[in-house]
Coordinates of C-alpha atoms and ligand atoms in Angstrom, one line a residue:
M1 CA 0.0 0.0 0.0
A2 CA 1.3 3.4 -0.9
A3 CA 2.3 5.8 1.8
Y4 CA -0.2 8.7 2.3
I5 CA 1.3 12.1 2.4
L6 CA -0.1 15.6 3.1
I7 CA 1.5 18.6 1.5
V8 CA 0.9 21.8 3.4
E9 CA 2.2 24.7 1.3
D10 CA 0.6 27.9 0.3
E11 CA 2.9 28.6 -2.7
E12 CA 0.7 27.0 -5.2
K13 CA 3.4 26.4 -7.8
L14 CA 5.7 24.7 -5.3
A15 CA 2.9 22.7 -3.8
R16 CA 1.9 21.5 -7.3
F17 CA 5.4 20.6 -8.2
I18 CA 5.9 18.5 -5.0
E19 CA 2.5 16.9 -5.6
L20 CA 3.4 15.8 -9.1
E21 CA 6.8 14.4 -8.0
L22 CA 5.2 12.4 -5.1
L23 CA 2.4 11.0 -7.3
H24 CA 5.1 10.0 -9.8
E25 CA 6.9 8.1 -7.0
G26 CA 3.6 6.3 -6.3
Y27 CA 2.6 8.0 -3.1
K28 CA -1.0 8.9 -2.3
V29 CA -1.1 12.7 -1.9
D30 CA -3.4 15.5 -0.5
K31 CA -2.4 19.1 -0.6
I32 CA -3.6 22.2 1.2
G33 CA -2.5 25.8 1.5
N34 CA -4.0 26.9 4.8
G35 CA -2.7 26.1 8.2
R36 CA -6.1 25.7 9.9
D37 CA -7.5 23.4 7.3
A38 CA -4.2 21.5 7.3
L39 CA -4.6 20.8 11.1
D40 CA -8.2 19.6 10.6
M41 CA -7.1 17.3 7.8
A42 CA -4.1 16.0 9.7
L43 CA -6.3 15.2 12.7
E44 CA -9.0 13.6 10.7
K45 CA -7.0 11.4 8.3
D46 CA -4.2 9.0 9.0
Y47 CA -1.3 10.4 7.1
D48 CA 2.0 8.5 7.1
L49 CA 3.9 11.8 6.7
I50 CA 3.2 15.5 6.5
L51 CA 5.3 18.1 4.6
L52 CA 4.7 21.3 6.4
D53 CA 5.6 24.8 5.4
I54 CA 6.0 27.3 8.2
M55 CA 4.8 30.6 6.9
L56 CA 1.1 29.8 6.2
P57 CA -2.2 31.7 6.2
G58 CA -4.7 30.7 8.9
L59 CA -2.3 29.1 11.3
N60 CA 1.5 29.0 11.0
G61 CA 3.2 25.7 10.5
L62 CA 4.8 25.6 14.0
E63 CA 1.4 26.1 15.6
V64 CA -0.1 23.3 13.4
L65 CA 2.7 21.1 14.5
R66 CA 2.3 21.9 18.2
R67 CA -1.4 21.2 18.2
L68 CA -1.1 18.1 16.0
S69 CA 1.6 16.5 18.1
K70 CA -0.6 16.7 21.2
E71 CA -3.0 14.4 19.5
K72 CA -0.9 12.3 17.1
S73 CA 2.6 11.1 16.3
T74 CA 2.4 11.6 12.5
P75 CA 6.0 12.4 11.3
V76 CA 6.4 15.9 9.9
I77 CA 9.1 17.3 7.7
L78 CA 9.2 21.1 7.9
L79 CA 9.8 23.1 4.8
T80 CA 11.7 26.1 6.1
A81 CA 13.0 29.3 4.5
R82 CA 16.7 29.6 3.8
D83 CA 18.7 30.0 7.0
A84 CA 15.7 30.2 9.3
V85 CA 17.6 28.8 12.2
M86 CA 15.0 29.7 14.8
D87 CA 12.4 27.9 12.8
K88 CA 14.4 24.7 12.7
V89 CA 15.0 24.8 16.4
S90 CA 11.5 25.5 17.4
G91 CA 10.2 23.0 14.9
L92 CA 12.3 20.3 16.2
D93 CA 11.2 21.2 19.8
A94 CA 7.6 21.0 18.6
G95 CA 8.1 17.5 17.3
A96 CA 9.1 17.6 13.7
V97 CA 11.3 14.7 12.7
D98 CA 13.1 16.6 10.0
Y99 CA 13.3 19.8 8.1
I100 CA 14.4 20.8 4.6
T101 CA 15.5 24.3 3.6
K102 CA 13.9 25.9 0.6
P103 CA 14.9 26.0 -2.2
F104 CA 15.7 22.3 -2.1
A105 CA 16.5 19.7 -4.8
I106 CA 13.5 17.4 -5.2
E107 CA 15.8 14.3 -5.0
E108 CA 16.8 15.4 -1.5
L109 CA 13.2 15.8 -0.4
L110 CA 12.4 12.4 -1.8
A111 CA 15.4 10.9 0.0
R112 CA 14.3 12.4 3.3
I113 CA 10.7 11.2 2.8
R114 CA 12.0 7.7 2.2
V115 CA 14.2 7.8 5.3
T116 CA 11.4 9.2 7.5
L117 CA 8.9 6.6 6.3
K118 CA 11.4 3.9 6.9
L119 CA 12.2 5.2 10.3
R120 CA 8.5 5.3 11.2
K121 CA 8.1 1.7 10.0
S122 CA 11.1 0.5 11.9
M123 CA 9.8 2.2 15.1
G124 CA 7.1 -0.4 15.2
D125 CA 4.3 1.4 13.5
N126 CA 2.3 -1.4 11.8
S127 CA 0.8 0.7 9.0
E128 CA 2.4 -0.1 5.7
T129 CA 4.6 2.7 4.6
T130 CA 7.0 1.2 2.2
S131 CA 8.1 3.4 -0.6
P132 CA 7.3 1.8 -3.9
E133 CA 10.8 2.1 -5.1
N134 CA 12.7 1.0 -2.0
K135 CA 13.3 -2.5 -3.2
N136 CA 16.8 -2.9 -1.9
S137 CA 15.6 -3.2 1.7
E138 CA 14.4 -6.4 3.1
E139 CA 13.6 -6.2 6.8
G140 CA 16.3 -3.6 7.3
I141 CA 19.0 -5.6 5.5
Y142 CA 21.0 -3.8 2.8
H143 CA 23.5 -5.3 0.3
W144 CA 26.3 -3.9 -1.8
K145 CA 28.5 -6.4 -3.5
G146 CA 29.9 -8.6 -0.7
L147 CA 28.7 -6.2 1.9
T148 CA 25.7 -6.7 4.1
L149 CA 24.3 -4.3 6.7
D150 CA 21.8 -5.6 9.1
E151 CA 19.9 -2.8 10.8
K152 CA 18.3 -4.8 13.5
K153 CA 21.4 -6.8 14.5
R154 CA 23.5 -3.7 13.9
L155 CA 25.9 -5.8 12.1
V156 CA 28.0 -5.2 9.0
T157 CA 29.8 -8.0 7.2
Y158 CA 31.9 -8.2 4.0
D159 CA 32.2 -11.7 2.6
S160 CA 31.1 -12.9 6.0
H161 CA 33.9 -11.0 7.8
E162 CA 32.5 -8.9 10.5
I163 CA 33.4 -5.2 10.2
S164 CA 33.4 -3.3 13.4
L165 CA 32.0 0.2 13.1
T166 CA 31.4 3.0 15.5
N167 CA 27.8 4.2 15.9
R168 CA 28.4 7.2 13.7
E169 CA 30.1 5.2 11.0
F170 CA 27.2 2.7 11.1
I171 CA 24.6 5.5 10.7
M172 CA 26.6 7.0 7.8
L173 CA 26.9 3.8 6.0
E174 CA 23.2 2.9 6.5
T175 CA 22.1 6.4 5.3
L176 CA 24.1 6.0 2.1
L177 CA 22.8 2.4 1.6
I178 CA 19.2 3.4 2.1
N179 CA 19.6 6.1 -0.4
K180 CA 21.6 4.1 -2.9
D181 CA 22.2 5.9 -6.2
I182 CA 21.1 9.3 -4.6
V183 CA 23.9 11.8 -4.0
L184 CA 23.7 13.0 -0.5
S185 CA 25.1 16.4 0.4
R186 CA 27.6 16.8 3.3
D187 CA 24.9 18.8 5.2
T188 CA 22.4 16.0 4.9
L189 CA 24.9 13.4 6.1
L190 CA 26.1 15.6 8.9
E191 CA 22.6 16.0 10.2
R192 CA 22.1 12.2 10.1
V193 CA 25.3 11.4 11.7
C194 CA 25.8 14.1 14.2
G195 CA 22.3 15.4 14.8
Y196 CA 20.8 18.9 14.2
D197 CA 22.4 20.5 17.1
Y198 CA 25.9 19.7 16.0
I199 CA 28.0 22.9 15.6
G200 CA 31.1 22.5 13.6
E201 CA 32.6 21.9 10.3
T202 CA 30.9 19.7 7.6
N203 CA 34.3 18.2 6.9
V204 CA 33.5 15.9 9.8
V205 CA 31.6 14.0 7.2
D206 CA 34.8 13.6 5.1
V207 CA 36.5 12.2 8.2
Y208 CA 33.9 9.5 8.7
V209 CA 34.0 8.6 5.0
R210 CA 37.7 8.2 5.4
Y211 CA 37.2 5.9 8.3
L212 CA 34.7 3.8 6.4
R213 CA 37.0 3.6 3.4
S214 CA 39.8 2.4 5.6
K215 CA 37.6 -0.3 7.1
I216 CA 35.8 -1.4 3.9
D217 CA 37.4 -0.2 0.7
D218 CA 41.0 -0.8 1.6
P219 CA 40.8 -4.3 3.1
F220 CA 38.4 -5.6 0.5
D221 CA 39.8 -3.8 -2.5
V222 CA 36.6 -2.1 -3.5
K223 CA 35.4 1.5 -4.0
M224 CA 32.1 1.6 -2.3
I225 CA 31.5 5.2 -1.3
Q226 CA 32.0 7.6 -4.3
T227 CA 32.8 11.2 -3.9
V228 CA 30.8 13.6 -6.0
R229 CA 32.9 16.7 -6.3
G230 CA 31.3 19.8 -4.9
V231 CA 28.2 17.9 -3.7
G232 CA 28.7 15.0 -1.4
Y233 CA 28.8 11.2 -1.5
V234 CA 26.9 8.3 -3.0
I235 CA 26.9 4.5 -3.0
R236 CA 26.0 3.4 -6.5
S237 CA 24.3 0.1 -7.4
E238 CA 26.8 -2.6 -8.1
E239 CA 25.7 -3.0 -11.7
E240 CA 27.4 0.3 -12.6
Ligands
CA301 CA1 4.5 29.8 2.8

């Protein structure tokens, strides 16, 4: 069953664009441009995920989020304006699971939607929220060549040799594997690996990639994590 997503965005062009992309991905979608109506809809229907703009007519996004999270635990990704640091902080306080800064690349939004839906699923929610294209995951197990990552057992092996990873290395590898063939920016990886409140340089990400390469690429003579110059990192399907 396709995941059911509510888009709350008053910029009609942007809302329409996101709607078309999500429909194309096979999700079921509603969209609304008013905060008050959005809250009513979110309370009435069982959405798997809500994309929520902050500056909205009727009721602002943070207020929608605050009122909604008293009643339900629907995951919310906030759509925030560029560099609106306060919005991010208050949004996360109010219960949003993620945020994305406008303008964003649609691929990045889609990647975050997949991760959020997957997270919700793995947290024991029994509604079916599998993204239609997320075929590489089977019960939280990911493969790349001889490598296997088992999310539940928190175990990584290569050709049945166990690879010992730190918590952050594990999350980094998992994030890249879940989003196979999608280039992830350093910012995205940084948030996943270090959390939103991390203050420091994004080259921390490069450091973790270097650790992972020293533990996987070097001993097994492969090139798993590819650098995309000026953008970030990606793990590509083994066919390529
Ligand atoms: Ca707006």
